[in-house]
Tab-separated table of C-alpha atoms and ligand atoms in Angstrom:
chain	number	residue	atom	x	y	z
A	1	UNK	CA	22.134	59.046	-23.933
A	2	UNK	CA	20.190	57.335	-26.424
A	3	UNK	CA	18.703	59.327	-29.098
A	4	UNK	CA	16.962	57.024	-31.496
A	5	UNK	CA	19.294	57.856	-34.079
A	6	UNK	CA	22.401	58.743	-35.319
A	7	UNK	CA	24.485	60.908	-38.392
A	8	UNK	CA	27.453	59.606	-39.857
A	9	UNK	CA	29.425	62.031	-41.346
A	10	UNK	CA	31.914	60.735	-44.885
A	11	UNK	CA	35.702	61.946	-44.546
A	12	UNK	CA	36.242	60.326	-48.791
A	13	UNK	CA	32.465	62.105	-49.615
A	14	UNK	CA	33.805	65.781	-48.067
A	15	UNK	CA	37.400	65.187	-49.574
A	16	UNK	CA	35.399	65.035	-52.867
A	17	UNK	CA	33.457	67.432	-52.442
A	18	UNK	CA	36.000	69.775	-51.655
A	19	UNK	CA	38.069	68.526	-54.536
A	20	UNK	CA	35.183	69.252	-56.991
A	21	UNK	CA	34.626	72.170	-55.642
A	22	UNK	CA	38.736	72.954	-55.948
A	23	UNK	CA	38.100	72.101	-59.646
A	24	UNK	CA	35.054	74.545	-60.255
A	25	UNK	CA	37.304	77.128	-58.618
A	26	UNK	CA	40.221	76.898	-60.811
A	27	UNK	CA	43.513	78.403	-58.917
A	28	UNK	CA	42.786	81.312	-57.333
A	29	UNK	CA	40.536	81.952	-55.693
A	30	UNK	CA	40.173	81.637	-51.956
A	31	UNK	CA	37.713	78.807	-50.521
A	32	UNK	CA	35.669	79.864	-47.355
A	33	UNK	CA	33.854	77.215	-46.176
A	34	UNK	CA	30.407	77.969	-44.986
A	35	UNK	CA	29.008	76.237	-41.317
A	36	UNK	CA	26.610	78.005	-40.575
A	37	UNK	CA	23.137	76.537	-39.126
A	38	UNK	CA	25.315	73.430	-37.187
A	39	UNK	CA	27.378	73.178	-40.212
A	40	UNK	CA	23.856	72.647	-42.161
A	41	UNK	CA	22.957	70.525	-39.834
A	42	UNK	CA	26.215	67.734	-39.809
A	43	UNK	CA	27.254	68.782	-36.952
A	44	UNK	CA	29.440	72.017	-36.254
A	45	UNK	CA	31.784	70.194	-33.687
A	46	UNK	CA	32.527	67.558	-36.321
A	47	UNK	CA	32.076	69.179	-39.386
A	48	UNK	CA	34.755	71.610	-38.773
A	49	UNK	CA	37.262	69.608	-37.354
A	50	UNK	CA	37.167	66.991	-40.074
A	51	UNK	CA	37.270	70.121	-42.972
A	52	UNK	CA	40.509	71.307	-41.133
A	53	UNK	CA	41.839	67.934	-41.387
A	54	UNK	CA	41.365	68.092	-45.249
A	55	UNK	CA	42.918	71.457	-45.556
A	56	UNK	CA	40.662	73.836	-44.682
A	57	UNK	CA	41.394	77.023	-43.139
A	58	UNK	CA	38.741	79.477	-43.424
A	59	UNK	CA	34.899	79.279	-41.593
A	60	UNK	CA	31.787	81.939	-42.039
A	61	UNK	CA	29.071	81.711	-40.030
A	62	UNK	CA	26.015	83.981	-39.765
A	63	UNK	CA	26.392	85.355	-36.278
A	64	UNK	CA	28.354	85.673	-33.412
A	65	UNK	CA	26.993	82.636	-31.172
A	66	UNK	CA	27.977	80.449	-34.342
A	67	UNK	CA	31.371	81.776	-34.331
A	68	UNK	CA	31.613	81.354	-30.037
A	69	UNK	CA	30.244	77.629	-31.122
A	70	UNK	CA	33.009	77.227	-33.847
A	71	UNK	CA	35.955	78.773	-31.898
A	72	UNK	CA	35.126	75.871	-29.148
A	73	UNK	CA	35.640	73.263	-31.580
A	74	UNK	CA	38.372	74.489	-34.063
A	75	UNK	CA	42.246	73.708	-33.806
A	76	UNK	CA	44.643	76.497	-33.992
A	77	UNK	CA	43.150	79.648	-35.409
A	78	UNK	CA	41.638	78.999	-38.527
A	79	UNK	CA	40.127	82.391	-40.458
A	80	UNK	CA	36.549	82.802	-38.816
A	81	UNK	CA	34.085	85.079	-40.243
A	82	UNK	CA	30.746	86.077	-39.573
A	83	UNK	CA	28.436	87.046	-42.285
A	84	UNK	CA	25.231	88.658	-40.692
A	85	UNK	CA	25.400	91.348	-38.221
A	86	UNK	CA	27.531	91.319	-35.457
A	87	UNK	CA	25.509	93.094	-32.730
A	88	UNK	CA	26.536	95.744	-29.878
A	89	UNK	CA	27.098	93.201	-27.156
A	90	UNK	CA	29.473	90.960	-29.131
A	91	UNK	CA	31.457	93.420	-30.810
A	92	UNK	CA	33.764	93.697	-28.646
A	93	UNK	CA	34.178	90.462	-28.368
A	94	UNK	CA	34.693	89.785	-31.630
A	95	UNK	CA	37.614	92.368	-32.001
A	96	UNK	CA	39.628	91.184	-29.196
A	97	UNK	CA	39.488	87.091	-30.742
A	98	UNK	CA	40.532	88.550	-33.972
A	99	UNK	CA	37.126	87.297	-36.012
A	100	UNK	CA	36.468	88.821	-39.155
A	101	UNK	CA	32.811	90.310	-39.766
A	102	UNK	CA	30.454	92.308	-42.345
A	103	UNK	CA	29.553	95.578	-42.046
A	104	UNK	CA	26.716	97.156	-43.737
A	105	UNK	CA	26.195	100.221	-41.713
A	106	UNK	CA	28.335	103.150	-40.724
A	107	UNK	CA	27.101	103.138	-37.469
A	108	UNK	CA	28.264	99.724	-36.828
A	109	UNK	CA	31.826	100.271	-38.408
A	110	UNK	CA	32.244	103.786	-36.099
A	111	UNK	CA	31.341	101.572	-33.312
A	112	UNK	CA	33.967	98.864	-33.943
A	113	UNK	CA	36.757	101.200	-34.479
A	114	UNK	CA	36.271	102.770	-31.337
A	115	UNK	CA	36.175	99.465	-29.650
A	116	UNK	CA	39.041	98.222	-31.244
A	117	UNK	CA	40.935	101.531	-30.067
A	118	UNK	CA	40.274	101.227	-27.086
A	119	UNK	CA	42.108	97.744	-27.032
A	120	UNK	CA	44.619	98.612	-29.429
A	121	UNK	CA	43.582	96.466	-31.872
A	122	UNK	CA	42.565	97.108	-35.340
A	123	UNK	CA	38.970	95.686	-36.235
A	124	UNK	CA	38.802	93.114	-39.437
A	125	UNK	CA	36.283	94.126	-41.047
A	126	UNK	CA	34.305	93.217	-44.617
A	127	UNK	CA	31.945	96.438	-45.774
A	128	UNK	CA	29.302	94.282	-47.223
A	129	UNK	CA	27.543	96.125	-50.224
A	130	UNK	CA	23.826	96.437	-51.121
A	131	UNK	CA	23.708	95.432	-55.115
A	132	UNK	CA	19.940	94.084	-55.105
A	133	UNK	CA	19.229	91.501	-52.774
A	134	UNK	CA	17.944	94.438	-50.629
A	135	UNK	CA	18.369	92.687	-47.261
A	136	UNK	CA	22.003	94.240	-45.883
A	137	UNK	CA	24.677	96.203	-47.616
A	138	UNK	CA	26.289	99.934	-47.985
A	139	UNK	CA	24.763	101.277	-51.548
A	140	UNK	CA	28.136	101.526	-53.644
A	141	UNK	CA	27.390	105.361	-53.534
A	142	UNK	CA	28.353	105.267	-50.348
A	143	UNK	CA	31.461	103.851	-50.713
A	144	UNK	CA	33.538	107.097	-51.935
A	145	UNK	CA	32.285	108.908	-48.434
A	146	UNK	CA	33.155	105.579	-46.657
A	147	UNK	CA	36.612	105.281	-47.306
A	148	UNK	CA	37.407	108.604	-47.071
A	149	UNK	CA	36.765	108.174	-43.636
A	150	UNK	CA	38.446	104.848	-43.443
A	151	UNK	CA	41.441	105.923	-44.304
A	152	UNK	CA	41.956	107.917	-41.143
A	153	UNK	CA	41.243	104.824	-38.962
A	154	UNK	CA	43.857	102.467	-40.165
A	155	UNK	CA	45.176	102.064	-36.674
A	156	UNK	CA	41.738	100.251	-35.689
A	157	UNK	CA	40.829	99.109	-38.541
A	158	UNK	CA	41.577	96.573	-41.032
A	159	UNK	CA	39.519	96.130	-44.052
A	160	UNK	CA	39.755	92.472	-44.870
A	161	UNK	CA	37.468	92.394	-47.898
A	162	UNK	CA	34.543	94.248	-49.828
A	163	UNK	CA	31.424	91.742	-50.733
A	164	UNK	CA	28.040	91.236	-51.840
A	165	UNK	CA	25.698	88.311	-51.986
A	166	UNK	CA	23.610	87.114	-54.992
A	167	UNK	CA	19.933	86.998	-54.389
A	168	UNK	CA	19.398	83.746	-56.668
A	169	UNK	CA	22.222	82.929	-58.771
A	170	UNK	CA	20.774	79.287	-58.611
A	171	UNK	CA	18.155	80.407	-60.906
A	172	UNK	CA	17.951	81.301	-64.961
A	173	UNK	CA	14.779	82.948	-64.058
A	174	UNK	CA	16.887	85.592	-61.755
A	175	UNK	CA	19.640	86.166	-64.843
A	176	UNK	CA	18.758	90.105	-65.637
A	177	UNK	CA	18.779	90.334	-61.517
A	178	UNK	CA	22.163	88.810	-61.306
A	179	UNK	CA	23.229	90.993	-63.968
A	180	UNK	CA	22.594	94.132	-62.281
A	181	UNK	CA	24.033	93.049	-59.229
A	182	UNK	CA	27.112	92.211	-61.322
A	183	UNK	CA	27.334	95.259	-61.992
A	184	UNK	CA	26.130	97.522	-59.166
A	185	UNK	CA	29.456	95.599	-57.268
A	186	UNK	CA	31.652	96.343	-59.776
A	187	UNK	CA	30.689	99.813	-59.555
A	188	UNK	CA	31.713	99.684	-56.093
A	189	UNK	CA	35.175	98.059	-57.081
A	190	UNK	CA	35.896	100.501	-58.940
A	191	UNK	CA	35.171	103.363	-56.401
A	192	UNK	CA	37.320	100.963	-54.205
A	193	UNK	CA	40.158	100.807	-56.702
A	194	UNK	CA	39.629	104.605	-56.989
A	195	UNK	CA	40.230	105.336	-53.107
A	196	UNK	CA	43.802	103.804	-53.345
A	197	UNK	CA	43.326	101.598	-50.366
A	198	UNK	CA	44.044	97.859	-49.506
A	199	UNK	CA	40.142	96.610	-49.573
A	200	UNK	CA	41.340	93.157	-48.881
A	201	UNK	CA	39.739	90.034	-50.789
A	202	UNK	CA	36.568	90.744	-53.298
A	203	UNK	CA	34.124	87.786	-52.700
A	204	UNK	CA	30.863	87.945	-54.153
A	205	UNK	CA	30.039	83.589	-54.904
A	206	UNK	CA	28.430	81.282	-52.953
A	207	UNK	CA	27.729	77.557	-54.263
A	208	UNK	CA	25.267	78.466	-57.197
A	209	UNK	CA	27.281	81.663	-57.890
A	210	UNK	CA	30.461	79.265	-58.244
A	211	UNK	CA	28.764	77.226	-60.549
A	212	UNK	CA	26.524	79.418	-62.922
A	213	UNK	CA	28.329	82.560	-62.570
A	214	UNK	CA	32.357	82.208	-62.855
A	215	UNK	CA	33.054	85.785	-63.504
A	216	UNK	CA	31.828	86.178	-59.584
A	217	UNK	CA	34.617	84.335	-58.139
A	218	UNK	CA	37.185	86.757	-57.976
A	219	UNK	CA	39.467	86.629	-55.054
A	220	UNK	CA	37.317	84.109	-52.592
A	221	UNK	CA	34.262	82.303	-52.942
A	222	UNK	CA	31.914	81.411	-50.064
A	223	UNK	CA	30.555	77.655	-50.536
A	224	UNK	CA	27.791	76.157	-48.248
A	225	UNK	CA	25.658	73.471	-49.345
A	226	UNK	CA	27.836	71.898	-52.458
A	227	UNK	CA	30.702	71.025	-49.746
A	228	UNK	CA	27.897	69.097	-47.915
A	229	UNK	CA	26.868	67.224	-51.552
A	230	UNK	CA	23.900	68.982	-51.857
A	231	UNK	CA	23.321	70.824	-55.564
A	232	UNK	CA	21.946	74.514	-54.623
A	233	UNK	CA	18.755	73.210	-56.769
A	234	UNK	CA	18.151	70.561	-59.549
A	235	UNK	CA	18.485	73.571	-62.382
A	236	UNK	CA	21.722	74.037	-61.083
A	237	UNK	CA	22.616	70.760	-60.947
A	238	UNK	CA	20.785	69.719	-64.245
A	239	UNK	CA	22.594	72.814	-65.823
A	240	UNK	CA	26.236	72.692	-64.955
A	241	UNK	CA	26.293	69.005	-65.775
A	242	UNK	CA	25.117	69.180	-69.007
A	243	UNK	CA	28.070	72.231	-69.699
A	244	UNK	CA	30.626	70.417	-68.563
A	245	UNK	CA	29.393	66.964	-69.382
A	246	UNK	CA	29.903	65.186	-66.563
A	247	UNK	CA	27.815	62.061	-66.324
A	248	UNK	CA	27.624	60.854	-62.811
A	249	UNK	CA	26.945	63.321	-59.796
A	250	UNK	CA	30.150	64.506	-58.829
A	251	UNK	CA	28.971	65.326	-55.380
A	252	UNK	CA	28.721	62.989	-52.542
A	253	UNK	CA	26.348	63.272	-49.458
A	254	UNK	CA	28.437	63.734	-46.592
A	255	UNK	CA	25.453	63.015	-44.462
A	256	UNK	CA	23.710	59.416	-43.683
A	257	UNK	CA	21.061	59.167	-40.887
A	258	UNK	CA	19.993	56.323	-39.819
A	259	UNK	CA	17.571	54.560	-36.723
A	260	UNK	CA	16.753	50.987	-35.823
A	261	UNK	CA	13.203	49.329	-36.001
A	262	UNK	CA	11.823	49.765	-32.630
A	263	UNK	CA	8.690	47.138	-32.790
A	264	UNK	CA	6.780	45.037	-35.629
A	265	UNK	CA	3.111	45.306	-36.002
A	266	UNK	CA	0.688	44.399	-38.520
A	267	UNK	CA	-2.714	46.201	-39.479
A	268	UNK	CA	-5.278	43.937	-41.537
A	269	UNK	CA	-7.256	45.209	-44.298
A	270	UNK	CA	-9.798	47.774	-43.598
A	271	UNK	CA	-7.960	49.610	-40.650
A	272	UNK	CA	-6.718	53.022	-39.831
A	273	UNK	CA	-3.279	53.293	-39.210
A	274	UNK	CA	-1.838	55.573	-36.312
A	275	UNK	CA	-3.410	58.831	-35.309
A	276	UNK	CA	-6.895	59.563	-36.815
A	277	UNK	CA	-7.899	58.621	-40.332
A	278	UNK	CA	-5.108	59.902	-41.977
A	279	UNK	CA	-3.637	55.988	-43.552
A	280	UNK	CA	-6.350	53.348	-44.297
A	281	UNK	CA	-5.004	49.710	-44.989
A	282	UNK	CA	-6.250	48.651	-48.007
A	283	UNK	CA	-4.629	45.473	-47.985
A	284	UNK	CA	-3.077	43.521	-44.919
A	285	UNK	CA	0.300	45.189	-43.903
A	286	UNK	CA	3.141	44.413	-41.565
A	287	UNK	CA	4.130	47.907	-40.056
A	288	UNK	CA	7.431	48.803	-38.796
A	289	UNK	CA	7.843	51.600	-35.971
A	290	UNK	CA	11.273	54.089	-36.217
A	291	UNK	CA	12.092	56.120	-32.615
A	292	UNK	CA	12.259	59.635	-34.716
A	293	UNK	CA	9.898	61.995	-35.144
A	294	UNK	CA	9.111	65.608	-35.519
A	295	UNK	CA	10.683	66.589	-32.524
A	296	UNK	CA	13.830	64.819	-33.681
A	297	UNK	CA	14.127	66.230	-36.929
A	298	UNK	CA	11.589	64.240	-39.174
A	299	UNK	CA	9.326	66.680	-40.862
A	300	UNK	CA	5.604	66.251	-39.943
A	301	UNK	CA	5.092	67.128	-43.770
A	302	UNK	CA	6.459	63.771	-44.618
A	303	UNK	CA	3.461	62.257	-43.295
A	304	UNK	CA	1.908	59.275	-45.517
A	305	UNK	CA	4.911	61.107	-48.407
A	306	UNK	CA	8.247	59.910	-47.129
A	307	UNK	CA	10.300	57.181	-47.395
A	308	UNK	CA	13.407	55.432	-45.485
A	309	UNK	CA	15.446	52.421	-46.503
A	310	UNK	CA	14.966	48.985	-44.797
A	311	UNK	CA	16.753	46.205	-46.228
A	312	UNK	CA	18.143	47.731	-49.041
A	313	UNK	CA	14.297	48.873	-50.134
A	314	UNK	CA	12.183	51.299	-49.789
A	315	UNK	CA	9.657	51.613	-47.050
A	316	UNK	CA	6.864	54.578	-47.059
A	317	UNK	CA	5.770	56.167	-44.498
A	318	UNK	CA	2.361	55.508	-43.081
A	319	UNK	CA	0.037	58.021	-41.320
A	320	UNK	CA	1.036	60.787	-39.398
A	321	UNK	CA	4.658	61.536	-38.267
A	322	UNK	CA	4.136	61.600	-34.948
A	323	UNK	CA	6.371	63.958	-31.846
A	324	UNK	CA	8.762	60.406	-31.680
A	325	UNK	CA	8.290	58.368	-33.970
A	326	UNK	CA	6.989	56.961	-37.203
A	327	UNK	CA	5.314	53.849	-38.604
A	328	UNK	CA	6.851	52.682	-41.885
A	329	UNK	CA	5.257	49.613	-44.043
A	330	UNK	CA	7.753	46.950	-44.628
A	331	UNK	CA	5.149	44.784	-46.364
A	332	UNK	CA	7.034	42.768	-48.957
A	333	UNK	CA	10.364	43.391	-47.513
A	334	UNK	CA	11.886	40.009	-46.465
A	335	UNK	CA	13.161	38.488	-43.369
A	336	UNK	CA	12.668	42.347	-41.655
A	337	UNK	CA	12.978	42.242	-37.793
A	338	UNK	CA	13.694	44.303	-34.900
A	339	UNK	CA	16.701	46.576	-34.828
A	340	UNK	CA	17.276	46.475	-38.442
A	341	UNK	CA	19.016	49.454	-39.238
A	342	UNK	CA	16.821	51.878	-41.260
A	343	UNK	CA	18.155	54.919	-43.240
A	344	UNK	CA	16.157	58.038	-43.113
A	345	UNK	CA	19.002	60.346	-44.979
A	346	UNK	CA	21.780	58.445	-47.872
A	347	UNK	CA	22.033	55.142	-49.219
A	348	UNK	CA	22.133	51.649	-48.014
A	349	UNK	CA	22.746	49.035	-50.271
A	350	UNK	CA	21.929	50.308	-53.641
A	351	UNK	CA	19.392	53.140	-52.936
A	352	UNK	CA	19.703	56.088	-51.092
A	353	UNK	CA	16.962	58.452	-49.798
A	354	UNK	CA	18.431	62.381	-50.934
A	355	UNK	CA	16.726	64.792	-48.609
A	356	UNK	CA	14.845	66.205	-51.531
A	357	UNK	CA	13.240	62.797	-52.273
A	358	UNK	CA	11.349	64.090	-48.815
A	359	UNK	CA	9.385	65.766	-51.134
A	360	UNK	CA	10.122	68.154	-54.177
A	361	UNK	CA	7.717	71.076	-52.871
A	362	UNK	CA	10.815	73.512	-52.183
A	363	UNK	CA	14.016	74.401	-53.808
A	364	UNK	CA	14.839	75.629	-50.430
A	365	UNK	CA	14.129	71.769	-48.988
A	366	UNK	CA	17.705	70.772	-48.578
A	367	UNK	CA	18.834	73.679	-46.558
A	368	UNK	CA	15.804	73.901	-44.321
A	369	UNK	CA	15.787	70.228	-43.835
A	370	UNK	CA	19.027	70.049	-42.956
A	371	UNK	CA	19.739	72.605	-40.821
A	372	UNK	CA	16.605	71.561	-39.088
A	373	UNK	CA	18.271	68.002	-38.000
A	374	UNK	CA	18.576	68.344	-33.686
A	375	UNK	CA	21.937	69.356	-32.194
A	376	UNK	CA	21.546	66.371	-29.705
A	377	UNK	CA	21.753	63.484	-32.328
A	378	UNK	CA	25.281	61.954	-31.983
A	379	UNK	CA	27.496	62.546	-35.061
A	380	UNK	CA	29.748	60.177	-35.839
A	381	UNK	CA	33.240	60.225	-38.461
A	382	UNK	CA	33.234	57.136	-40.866
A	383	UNK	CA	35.778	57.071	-43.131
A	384	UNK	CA	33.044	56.025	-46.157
A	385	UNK	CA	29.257	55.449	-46.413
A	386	UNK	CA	30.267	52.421	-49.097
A	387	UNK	CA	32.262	49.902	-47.084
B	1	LIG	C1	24.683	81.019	-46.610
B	1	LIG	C2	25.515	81.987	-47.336
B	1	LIG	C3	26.446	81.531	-48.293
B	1	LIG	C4	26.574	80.075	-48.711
B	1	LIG	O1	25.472	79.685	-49.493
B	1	LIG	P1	25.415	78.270	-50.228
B	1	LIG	O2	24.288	78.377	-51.175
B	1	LIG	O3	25.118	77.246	-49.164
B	1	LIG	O4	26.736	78.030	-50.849
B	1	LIG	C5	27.263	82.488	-48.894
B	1	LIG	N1	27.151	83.801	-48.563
B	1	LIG	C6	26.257	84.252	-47.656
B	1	LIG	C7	26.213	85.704	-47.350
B	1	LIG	C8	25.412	83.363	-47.019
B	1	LIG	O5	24.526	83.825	-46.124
């Protein structure tokens, strides 16, 4: 099957990533890599297999059809973990293949003990605590009540680890936020502490939480989007460079997607290009048409804003993405033909297109972007995007 385009996926830009994120670390604490959303969007089935390779031993996902998607393509029996809810038709499931998962209500957690009883089995379980993101999470309060009762189920239950999650540690603007939410967990260590049980691993960071907020690493952080080379935002990035002055980017896109040039057109001056009026020539152009298009992961808000690589230059894109494909204006590029290889995501010869030179609008871009990229484009392992 031919989809118009393909990902290539870095081994040396993941091994560096994964070393810098080592580094930022320091010893201890645990790394759980983070593959949700298709592995933000490289692939799960070779994301994961390639991050095992490297060392890796530990997934989260957000819910149980990820981790069903994940066991399929892991070897051996990595640590898998689900972060969002795991609901009443796959808890049972999830007990009996030994998958870790938050809890954030004591219905849920009464549930999975009495599943895992009735298979002999003790349920893994990570109470998840509410500290101010107000989405999911036991209120610390709770906690004294909780593992009162929790310590009469140890037969079923295993508590692997007592969490929270930051609700914008990528941000300065969000510090008195953080703060309290700092805080409001370490209230809940404490009552932890206080109940003399085993609570398992503390893990509060995710990528901007490793980087602007080191006393939340603890016993296990859970990194997403750096492992991938993405910064969290620019602030962050613009931030922890500057602090630990470090001139180059020290991340690496794992990602490159790239097409071919389909067909060669021209429009002359005074034309509409594509759909509508949306592109008017204002000067003769020589047009280039790429098979992807919205309904292949290129997002109809680049129209007439984004821009690929041709040639080693950049080529904008004219008019309206279209369902399958786009037109590009190669006008000044020389010696371009059909099937020259054009790069929609990374670099090619000196430049590269990041996906938040798609457009600036959102701090949000690179996750949504990514994750949005179609299961059904082939993924591919090179060793390096720089031959
Ligand atoms: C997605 C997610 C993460 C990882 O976030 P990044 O910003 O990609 O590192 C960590 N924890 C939870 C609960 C998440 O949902």
């Amino acid at each position: 099957m031919f989809n118009g385009s393909t990902i290539e996926i870095s081994t040396d830009a993941l091994r560096r990533n994964l070393e810098f994120i080592r580094g930022a670390l320091g010893e201890r604490p645990l790394l759980c890599n983070v593959v949700k959303g298709n592995a933000y969007g490289h692939g799960i089935g070779t994301f994961v297999p390639l991050a095992q390779q490297l060392g890796m031993d530990r997934f989260a996902v957000y819910s149980a059809s990820e981790a069903y998607d994940l066991l399929q393509v892991v070897e051996g029996r990595p640590t898998v973990y689900i972060m969002g809810d795991v609901d009443d038709e796959a808890l049972e499931w999830a007990v009996e293949q030994g998958i870790e998962f938050n809890v954030f209500e004591r219905q849920r957690l009464v549930q999975a003990v009495q599943l895992a009883r009735a298979q002999r089995r003790a349920a893994r379980v990570h109470l998840e605590i509410e500290t101010g993101m107000h989405r999911t999470g036991f209120p610390p309060e709770d906690l004294a009540g909780l593992l009162k009762w929790t310590a009469t189920c140890t037969d079923a239950l295993q508590l692997m680890g007592i969490c929270t999650h930051l609700a914008g540690a990528e941000s300065m603007a969000n510090a008195f936020r953080v703060q309290e939410q700092k805080e409001r967990y370490r209230d809940a260590l404490r009552l932890a502490d206080a109940s003399g049980q085993d609570t398992g691993l503390r893990h509060v960071a995710c990528s901007a939480g490793v980087l602007n907020e080191p006393d939340t690493l603890y016993d296990m952080a859970r990194v997403g989007i750096l492992q991938y080379g993405f910064w969290p935002n620019r602030e962050t990035e613009v931030r922890f460079r500057k602090q630990h002055n470090i001139p180059s980017d020290p991340l690496h896109r794992v990602i490159r997607w790239r097409s071919r040039i389909m067909s060669l057109t021209t429009a002359q001056q005074g034309n509409f290009v594509g759909y509508g009026t949306a592109f008017f020539a204002q000067e003769d152009l020589r047009l280039a048409v790429v098979p992807v298009g919205y309904a292949y992961g290129y997002a109809r808000s680049l129209s007439n804003s984004g821009q690929v690589l041709v040639r080693g230059q950049l080529a904008p894109v004219r008019g309206i993405v279209n369902m399958n494909c786009i037109t590009i204006d190669v006008t000044g590029i020389e010696g371009v033909e059909k099937g020259d290889e054009v790069v929609l995501i990374g670099t090619q010869g000196d430049r590269s297109i990041s996906v938040s030179s798609f457009g600036e609008r959102s701090e949000q871009l690179n996750y949504e972007l990514l994750t949005r990229l179609p299961h059904d484009i082939p993924r591919v392992v090179v060793e390096t995007h720089h031959p």
